[in-house]
Amino acid sequence: MNALAATNRNFRQAARILGLDSKLERSLLIPFREIKVECTIPKDDGTLVSYVGFRVQHDNARGPMKGGIRYHPEVDLDEVNALAQLMTWKTAVADIPYGGAKGGIGCVPKELSLSELERLTRVFTQKIHDLIGINTDVPAPDMGTNAQTMAWILDEYSKFHGHSPAVVTGKPVDLGGSLGRESATGRGVVYAAEALLNEQGKQIKDLTFAIQGFGNVGSWVAKLIHEIGGKVVAVSDITGAVKNQNGLDIPALLSHKEETGKLNDFGGGDVMSTDELLTHDCDVLIPCALGGVLNRENADHVKAKFIVEAANHPTDPDADEILSKKGVLILPDIYANAGGVTVSYFEWVQNIQGFMWEEEKVNRELKKYMTKAFGNLKSMCQTHSCNLRMGAFTLGVNRVARATQLRGWEA
């Protein structure tokens, strides 16, 4: 099932549980605006090449729309739509005053030079600058983009609208980015995992972890779990996978990845197949890569007792059912990976105030938001006798529906 169909299915189930009016349900599902633009740039060799860019603005009932921009060959309107909708529910679950949006360009960033990426980003910004803004829609980095991409968007946008640091988040600190933003998604995942495990009478330091994906999020998750005393027994990314049942030396693995660009050949563990990681023997599985990795083919072989969804939509609905029957507790993406957008909110607030926070304050506030959101999620689970995923969806959908009704959506 593709991401949009799965997201719509979860939304409709939450709407039924909440008893939403059918007209309101339909209104909440339809995106506020879909933007599709053609971006033609000269390559370094002088030839012209065209890419298609998207921005889907899903909902603004609770505040400006918010969401990443990804550069990836598989970016299409369906995927961007699903991720924009997920952002609407995610910001509501975290209780930050945003709606949801998402953007992307269908390209292979590794095949483009730095100057080509800059030209592509600037052309994309020129095409959408009048549809984004500090109080309208605030982009952020996502797969294939980073702080430098945000710096280019900020600069190009400011040519049209004057200096506007709050128009994007995830910027370099020198341009008004927040301290703690780089580690925020990974740190939020760890705070979310702590909240779930504490509720189950368990602690990170007593458990084993397998992490799929070793990019920004996965590497921070591994680093923080290792620092707390948890045992990371397996890690994978597109370059390969390594395992060590006694626990991997994460600082050494991070150094090895930085030096060689890959996980293979790491002396402190054994090579394994990347597919094997999802079914590796561990207490907690943390998928931090692409969506749809847990499906009906492999769900039955998952040995973890807990799954913390650091990626967007890593578990498709078929796998959800299989895992639930096995008694696996799944902490859903719209809560578990909300740390990034929460610290993006802190960055936006700092930019608007023109007053920057210490990193310690950023991390402390993040923990407060993640812990409070878990309590709210659990109370929805109890109220509606549902699992964690539906607890998160009912929490998010209910908040957006309430805001929509209060604004007088039928007027």
Short mmCIF file of C-alpha atoms in Angstrom, two decimals:
data_model
loop_
_atom_site.label_atom_id
_atom_site.label_comp_id
_atom_site.label_asym_id
_atom_site.label_seq_id
_atom_site.Cartn_x
_atom_site.Cartn_y
_atom_site.Cartn_z
CA MET A 1 0.00 0.00 0.00
CA ASN A 2 1.46 3.37 -0.95
CA ALA A 3 2.06 6.08 1.63
CA LEU A 4 -0.98 8.19 0.66
CA ALA A 5 -3.42 5.26 0.79
CA ALA A 6 -2.01 4.12 4.16
CA THR A 7 -2.17 7.64 5.63
CA ASN A 8 -5.74 8.14 4.39
CA ARG A 9 -6.72 4.79 5.89
CA ASN A 10 -5.28 5.74 9.30
CA PHE A 11 -7.00 9.14 9.13
CA ARG A 12 -10.39 7.62 8.28
CA GLN A 13 -10.09 5.12 11.10
CA ALA A 14 -9.31 7.97 13.54
CA ALA A 15 -12.24 10.00 12.15
CA ARG A 16 -14.59 7.04 12.76
CA ILE A 17 -13.31 6.61 16.33
CA LEU A 18 -13.86 10.34 16.96
CA GLY A 19 -17.27 10.32 15.27
CA LEU A 20 -16.38 13.22 12.95
CA ASP A 21 -19.03 14.73 10.71
CA SER A 22 -18.56 13.29 7.17
CA LYS A 23 -18.34 16.77 5.57
CA LEU A 24 -15.69 17.85 8.07
CA GLU A 25 -13.81 14.59 7.52
CA ARG A 26 -13.72 15.22 3.76
CA SER A 27 -12.63 18.82 4.30
CA LEU A 28 -9.72 17.76 6.52
CA LEU A 29 -8.53 15.20 3.97
CA ILE A 30 -8.37 17.52 0.95
CA PRO A 31 -5.13 19.56 0.76
CA PHE A 32 -5.38 23.35 1.01
CA ARG A 33 -3.13 23.77 -2.07
CA GLU A 34 -1.03 21.62 -4.42
CA ILE A 35 1.81 23.27 -6.31
CA LYS A 36 3.70 21.69 -9.22
CA VAL A 37 6.46 23.65 -10.92
CA GLU A 38 8.99 23.06 -13.68
CA CYS A 39 12.59 23.92 -12.76
CA THR A 40 15.01 24.26 -15.69
CA ILE A 41 18.68 24.94 -14.94
CA PRO A 42 21.92 25.04 -16.92
CA LYS A 43 24.27 22.23 -15.88
CA ASP A 44 27.96 22.93 -15.39
CA ASP A 45 28.65 21.74 -18.96
CA GLY A 46 26.16 24.28 -20.35
CA THR A 47 23.37 21.82 -21.22
CA LEU A 48 19.87 22.53 -19.95
CA VAL A 49 18.01 20.06 -17.74
CA SER A 50 14.48 20.21 -16.32
CA TYR A 51 13.15 18.86 -13.01
CA VAL A 52 9.66 18.83 -11.52
CA GLY A 53 9.19 20.37 -8.08
CA PHE A 54 6.21 20.01 -5.74
CA ARG A 55 4.85 21.76 -2.67
CA VAL A 56 1.67 20.44 -1.05
CA GLN A 57 0.15 22.67 1.62
CA HIS A 58 -2.25 20.47 3.51
CA ASP A 59 -3.84 22.43 6.36
CA ASN A 60 -3.42 25.76 8.16
CA ALA A 61 -6.19 25.64 10.78
CA ARG A 62 -3.70 25.64 13.69
CA GLY A 63 -1.04 27.94 12.22
CA PRO A 64 1.39 28.37 9.31
CA MET A 65 2.00 25.22 7.29
CA LYS A 66 5.27 23.45 8.00
CA GLY A 67 7.24 20.69 6.35
CA GLY A 68 10.45 19.57 4.72
CA ILE A 69 11.70 19.72 1.16
CA ARG A 70 13.26 16.50 -0.11
CA TYR A 71 15.48 15.93 -3.16
CA HIS A 72 15.02 12.31 -4.20
CA PRO A 73 14.38 10.46 -7.49
CA GLU A 74 11.13 8.95 -6.17
CA VAL A 75 9.49 12.27 -5.22
CA ASP A 76 5.99 12.38 -6.70
CA LEU A 77 2.69 14.10 -5.89
CA ASP A 78 1.23 11.11 -4.03
CA GLU A 79 4.22 10.81 -1.69
CA VAL A 80 4.37 14.56 -1.05
CA ASN A 81 0.62 14.61 -0.37
CA ALA A 82 0.92 11.80 2.19
CA LEU A 83 3.86 13.45 3.95
CA ALA A 84 2.10 16.86 4.01
CA GLN A 85 -0.92 15.25 5.64
CA LEU A 86 1.28 13.41 8.16
CA MET A 87 2.86 16.76 9.06
CA THR A 88 -0.58 18.20 9.86
CA TRP A 89 -1.25 15.42 12.37
CA LYS A 90 2.35 15.43 13.66
CA THR A 91 2.39 19.15 14.53
CA ALA A 92 -0.98 18.70 16.26
CA VAL A 93 0.29 15.68 18.26
CA ALA A 94 3.33 17.70 19.37
CA ASP A 95 0.93 20.60 20.16
CA ILE A 96 2.90 23.21 18.25
CA PRO A 97 1.01 25.97 16.36
CA TYR A 98 1.55 24.74 12.81
CA GLY A 99 -0.27 22.97 10.04
CA GLY A 100 1.28 20.54 7.56
CA ALA A 101 3.08 20.88 4.24
CA LYS A 102 5.74 19.03 2.27
CA GLY A 103 7.80 19.67 -0.82
CA GLY A 104 10.29 17.99 -3.06
CA ILE A 105 12.10 17.85 -6.37
CA GLY A 106 12.45 14.62 -8.34
CA CYS A 107 16.22 14.46 -8.78
CA VAL A 108 19.30 12.49 -7.73
CA PRO A 109 21.24 14.99 -5.58
CA LYS A 110 24.47 12.93 -5.70
CA GLU A 111 24.55 13.33 -9.48
CA LEU A 112 24.46 17.15 -9.20
CA SER A 113 27.40 19.38 -8.35
CA LEU A 114 27.13 21.90 -5.52
CA SER A 115 26.63 24.76 -7.98
CA GLU A 116 23.93 22.79 -9.85
CA LEU A 117 22.12 22.08 -6.56
CA GLU A 118 22.29 25.77 -5.71
CA ARG A 119 20.85 26.79 -9.09
CA LEU A 120 18.07 24.19 -8.77
CA THR A 121 17.19 25.37 -5.25
CA ARG A 122 17.12 29.02 -6.29
CA VAL A 123 14.90 28.34 -9.33
CA PHE A 124 12.51 26.28 -7.17
CA THR A 125 12.38 29.14 -4.62
CA GLN A 126 11.67 31.68 -7.39
CA LYS A 127 8.69 29.57 -8.49
CA ILE A 128 7.14 29.24 -5.00
CA HIS A 129 8.34 32.36 -3.11
CA ASP A 130 4.94 34.05 -3.16
CA LEU A 131 3.27 30.93 -1.71
CA ILE A 132 5.60 30.40 1.27
CA GLY A 133 6.32 32.82 4.12
CA ILE A 134 6.87 33.32 7.85
CA ASN A 135 3.12 33.20 8.59
CA THR A 136 2.10 31.07 5.62
CA ASP A 137 4.36 28.07 5.00
CA VAL A 138 7.80 27.46 6.53
CA PRO A 139 10.00 24.86 4.74
CA ALA A 140 12.76 22.79 6.38
CA PRO A 141 15.38 20.21 5.29
CA ASP A 142 14.44 16.62 4.53
CA MET A 143 15.98 13.69 2.67
CA GLY A 144 18.64 14.93 0.22
CA THR A 145 18.60 18.51 1.55
CA ASN A 146 20.41 20.16 4.46
CA ALA A 147 21.24 23.45 6.21
CA GLN A 148 23.01 24.74 3.08
CA THR A 149 19.85 24.17 1.00
CA MET A 150 17.88 26.22 3.54
CA ALA A 151 20.51 29.01 3.36
CA TRP A 152 19.99 29.25 -0.41
CA ILE A 153 16.19 29.33 0.00
CA LEU A 154 16.49 32.03 2.69
CA ASP A 155 18.77 34.14 0.47
CA GLU A 156 16.59 33.79 -2.64
CA TYR A 157 13.35 34.44 -0.72
CA SER A 158 14.91 37.53 0.95
CA LYS A 159 15.62 39.05 -2.49
CA PHE A 160 11.84 39.28 -3.00
CA HIS A 161 10.64 39.91 0.57
CA GLY A 162 13.53 41.44 2.55
CA HIS A 163 15.59 39.71 5.26
CA SER A 164 13.35 36.91 6.57
CA PRO A 165 15.28 34.36 8.67
CA ALA A 166 12.05 32.74 9.96
CA VAL A 167 10.96 31.68 6.44
CA VAL A 168 12.87 28.39 6.75
CA THR A 169 14.13 26.31 9.66
CA GLY A 170 17.08 23.94 9.84
CA LYS A 171 19.36 26.77 8.69
CA PRO A 172 23.08 27.11 9.53
CA VAL A 173 23.48 28.59 13.03
CA ASP A 174 25.36 31.56 11.47
CA LEU A 175 22.16 32.52 9.61
CA GLY A 176 19.80 32.18 12.57
CA GLY A 177 19.56 28.41 12.84
CA SER A 178 18.90 26.96 16.28
CA LEU A 179 21.47 25.19 18.37
CA GLY A 180 20.40 21.57 18.82
CA ARG A 181 18.49 21.46 15.50
CA GLU A 182 20.85 18.97 13.83
CA SER A 183 20.36 16.38 16.57
CA ALA A 184 16.69 17.23 17.22
CA THR A 185 14.91 14.43 15.33
CA GLY A 186 17.24 11.76 16.70
CA ARG A 187 17.11 13.21 20.21
CA GLY A 188 13.31 13.37 20.04
CA VAL A 189 13.22 9.69 18.99
CA VAL A 190 15.28 8.78 22.07
CA TYR A 191 13.03 10.88 24.37
CA ALA A 192 9.98 9.19 22.80
CA ALA A 193 11.51 5.73 23.29
CA GLU A 194 12.33 6.60 26.92
CA ALA A 195 8.72 7.67 27.55
CA LEU A 196 7.35 4.41 26.10
CA LEU A 197 9.88 2.16 27.85
CA ASN A 198 9.46 3.91 31.22
CA GLU A 199 5.73 3.32 30.98
CA GLN A 200 6.50 -0.37 30.42
CA GLY A 201 8.83 -0.43 33.44
CA LYS A 202 11.96 -0.69 31.26
CA GLN A 203 15.05 1.44 30.68
CA ILE A 204 17.22 2.07 27.61
CA LYS A 205 20.38 0.98 29.46
CA ASP A 206 18.99 -2.55 29.95
CA LEU A 207 17.93 -3.19 26.33
CA THR A 208 19.31 -4.03 22.87
CA PHE A 209 18.62 -1.92 19.77
CA ALA A 210 18.76 -2.41 15.98
CA ILE A 211 18.81 0.76 13.87
CA GLN A 212 17.96 0.82 10.17
CA GLY A 213 19.42 3.92 8.54
CA PHE A 214 22.61 5.68 9.64
CA GLY A 215 22.10 9.15 8.22
CA ASN A 216 21.48 12.21 10.37
CA VAL A 217 18.63 10.68 12.40
CA GLY A 218 19.95 7.13 12.76
CA SER A 219 23.48 8.19 13.70
CA TRP A 220 22.19 10.56 16.42
CA VAL A 221 19.82 7.88 17.76
CA ALA A 222 22.71 5.39 17.93
CA LYS A 223 25.05 7.91 19.55
CA LEU A 224 22.54 8.97 22.23
CA ILE A 225 21.45 5.41 23.04
CA HIS A 226 25.11 4.39 23.36
CA GLU A 227 25.75 7.35 25.72
CA ILE A 228 22.79 6.34 27.93
CA GLY A 229 24.15 2.79 28.13
CA GLY A 230 21.85 0.99 25.72
CA LYS A 231 23.36 -1.73 23.54
CA VAL A 232 23.17 -1.06 19.78
CA VAL A 233 23.60 -4.57 18.33
CA ALA A 234 22.99 -3.88 14.62
CA VAL A 235 23.08 -0.91 12.25
CA SER A 236 22.46 -0.65 8.50
CA ASP A 237 22.33 1.90 5.70
CA ILE A 238 22.49 1.77 1.88
CA THR A 239 26.22 0.91 2.04
CA GLY A 240 25.75 -2.24 4.15
CA ALA A 241 25.05 -3.53 7.65
CA VAL A 242 27.07 -4.58 10.71
CA LYS A 243 26.14 -6.48 13.85
CA ASN A 244 27.72 -7.29 17.20
CA GLN A 245 25.58 -9.03 19.82
CA ASN A 246 27.81 -7.58 22.58
CA GLY A 247 27.08 -4.07 21.32
CA LEU A 248 28.73 -1.98 18.61
CA ASP A 249 31.25 0.71 19.55
CA ILE A 250 29.16 3.58 18.15
CA PRO A 251 31.80 6.38 18.38
CA ALA A 252 34.25 4.11 16.49
CA LEU A 253 31.55 3.22 13.93
CA LEU A 254 30.74 6.92 13.40
CA SER A 255 34.46 7.65 12.80
CA HIS A 256 34.71 4.70 10.38
CA LYS A 257 31.64 5.91 8.43
CA GLU A 258 33.07 9.43 8.25
CA GLU A 259 36.45 8.20 7.00
CA THR A 260 35.28 5.55 4.52
CA GLY A 261 31.74 6.67 3.70
CA LYS A 262 30.38 3.17 4.41
CA LEU A 263 29.55 0.75 7.22
CA ASN A 264 31.22 -2.29 5.62
CA ASP A 265 34.79 -3.20 6.66
CA PHE A 266 34.15 -2.01 10.23
CA GLY A 267 36.45 -4.06 12.47
CA GLY A 268 34.15 -4.00 15.51
CA GLY A 269 31.37 -6.12 14.06
CA ASP A 270 30.31 -8.76 11.54
CA VAL A 271 28.84 -7.99 8.14
CA MET A 272 25.17 -8.89 7.65
CA SER A 273 22.67 -8.35 4.83
CA THR A 274 20.74 -5.07 5.03
CA ASP A 275 17.40 -6.96 4.76
CA GLU A 276 18.34 -9.03 7.81
CA LEU A 277 18.49 -5.98 10.07
CA LEU A 278 14.70 -5.60 10.33
CA THR A 279 14.36 -9.15 11.63
CA HIS A 280 17.52 -9.13 13.75
CA ASP A 281 17.29 -10.33 17.35
CA CYS A 282 16.85 -7.21 19.54
CA ASP A 283 14.48 -5.64 22.06
CA VAL A 284 13.84 -2.39 20.15
CA LEU A 285 13.85 -1.88 16.37
CA ILE A 286 14.23 1.71 15.13
CA PRO A 287 13.66 2.20 11.37
CA CYS A 288 15.24 5.57 10.41
CA ALA A 289 15.25 5.27 6.60
CA LEU A 290 12.56 5.09 3.91
CA GLY A 291 8.85 4.30 4.23
CA GLY A 292 7.20 0.92 3.75
CA VAL A 293 10.17 -1.18 4.92
CA LEU A 294 8.03 -3.30 7.26
CA ASN A 295 5.45 -5.16 5.20
CA ARG A 296 3.51 -8.43 5.05
CA GLU A 297 6.61 -10.27 3.73
CA ASN A 298 8.87 -9.57 6.72
CA ALA A 299 6.56 -8.53 9.61
CA ASP A 300 6.08 -12.08 10.85
CA HIS A 301 9.86 -12.49 11.23
CA VAL A 302 10.40 -9.35 13.35
CA LYS A 303 11.87 -10.35 16.72
CA ALA A 304 11.82 -6.92 18.42
CA LYS A 305 9.25 -6.34 21.17
CA PHE A 306 9.12 -2.58 20.48
CA ILE A 307 9.31 -0.59 17.22
CA VAL A 308 10.02 3.14 17.36
CA GLU A 309 9.21 4.73 13.98
CA ALA A 310 11.93 7.32 13.36
CA ALA A 311 11.23 7.23 9.60
CA ASN A 312 8.00 8.47 8.02
CA HIS A 313 5.53 5.60 7.40
CA PRO A 314 8.01 2.70 7.79
CA THR A 315 5.23 0.21 8.69
CA ASP A 316 2.51 -0.45 6.15
CA PRO A 317 -1.01 -1.36 7.40
CA ASP A 318 -0.60 -5.09 6.64
CA ALA A 319 2.54 -5.22 8.78
CA ASP A 320 0.75 -3.17 11.46
CA GLU A 321 -1.89 -5.88 11.84
CA ILE A 322 0.62 -8.74 11.88
CA LEU A 323 2.86 -7.01 14.44
CA SER A 324 -0.07 -6.04 16.68
CA LYS A 325 -1.23 -9.67 16.77
CA LYS A 326 2.31 -10.66 17.82
CA GLY A 327 2.08 -8.17 20.71
CA VAL A 328 4.75 -5.82 19.31
CA LEU A 329 4.28 -2.24 20.59
CA ILE A 330 4.74 0.30 17.78
CA LEU A 331 5.43 3.93 18.64
CA PRO A 332 4.06 5.74 15.55
CA ASP A 333 6.02 8.14 13.35
CA ILE A 334 3.69 11.11 13.83
CA TYR A 335 4.77 11.14 17.47
CA ALA A 336 8.18 9.42 17.53
CA ASN A 337 9.92 11.61 14.94
CA ALA A 338 8.28 14.90 15.94
CA GLY A 339 11.50 16.16 17.58
CA GLY A 340 12.71 17.74 14.35
CA VAL A 341 9.59 19.84 13.75
CA THR A 342 9.43 20.74 17.46
CA VAL A 343 12.93 22.24 17.41
CA SER A 344 12.10 23.82 14.04
CA TYR A 345 9.28 25.56 15.92
CA PHE A 346 11.79 26.71 18.57
CA GLU A 347 14.03 28.05 15.76
CA TRP A 348 11.10 29.95 14.19
CA VAL A 349 10.22 31.44 17.60
CA GLN A 350 13.85 32.50 18.17
CA ASN A 351 14.00 34.13 14.70
CA ILE A 352 10.77 36.06 15.25
CA GLN A 353 11.95 37.25 18.67
CA GLY A 354 15.50 37.92 17.45
CA PHE A 355 16.72 36.18 20.60
CA MET A 356 18.65 32.90 20.50
CA TRP A 357 18.52 30.11 23.10
CA GLU A 358 21.31 28.07 24.65
CA GLU A 359 21.50 24.46 23.41
CA GLU A 360 20.72 23.17 26.89
CA LYS A 361 17.42 25.09 26.87
CA VAL A 362 16.53 23.72 23.40
CA ASN A 363 17.10 20.12 24.56
CA ARG A 364 15.26 20.67 27.84
CA GLU A 365 12.22 22.17 26.08
CA LEU A 366 12.26 19.32 23.53
CA LYS A 367 12.15 16.72 26.29
CA LYS A 368 9.27 18.58 27.92
CA TYR A 369 7.24 18.62 24.66
CA MET A 370 7.96 14.94 23.82
CA THR A 371 7.09 13.75 27.33
CA LYS A 372 3.88 15.79 27.48
CA ALA A 373 2.82 14.57 24.02
CA PHE A 374 3.30 10.94 25.08
CA GLY A 375 1.03 11.50 28.09
CA ASN A 376 -1.65 13.04 25.85
CA LEU A 377 -1.30 10.17 23.35
CA LYS A 378 -1.69 7.57 26.10
CA SER A 379 -4.81 9.25 27.47
CA MET A 380 -6.38 9.07 23.96
CA CYS A 381 -5.49 5.34 23.88
CA GLN A 382 -7.34 4.88 27.18
CA THR A 383 -10.32 7.02 26.18
CA HIS A 384 -10.86 5.21 22.88
CA SER A 385 -9.43 1.77 23.80
CA CYS A 386 -7.05 1.86 20.84
CA ASN A 387 -3.39 1.16 20.06
CA LEU A 388 -0.60 3.76 20.07
CA ARG A 389 -0.96 4.57 16.36
CA MET A 390 -4.67 5.32 16.69
CA GLY A 391 -3.96 7.15 19.96
CA ALA A 392 -1.63 9.48 18.05
CA PHE A 393 -3.96 9.86 15.06
CA THR A 394 -7.05 10.56 17.19
CA LEU A 395 -5.04 13.11 19.22
CA GLY A 396 -3.81 14.92 16.10
CA VAL A 397 -7.01 14.73 14.06
CA ASN A 398 -9.14 15.83 17.02
CA ARG A 399 -7.01 18.94 17.60
CA VAL A 400 -7.11 19.95 13.91
CA ALA A 401 -10.87 19.24 13.67
CA ARG A 402 -11.49 21.34 16.79
CA ALA A 403 -9.44 24.27 15.42
CA THR A 404 -11.24 24.01 12.07
CA GLN A 405 -14.67 24.09 13.73
CA LEU A 406 -13.73 26.98 16.02
CA ARG A 407 -12.66 29.03 12.99
CA GLY A 408 -16.10 28.49 11.42
CA TRP A 409 -15.22 26.29 8.46
CA GLU A 410 -18.83 26.12 7.18
CA ALA A 411 -19.23 29.91 7.06
#
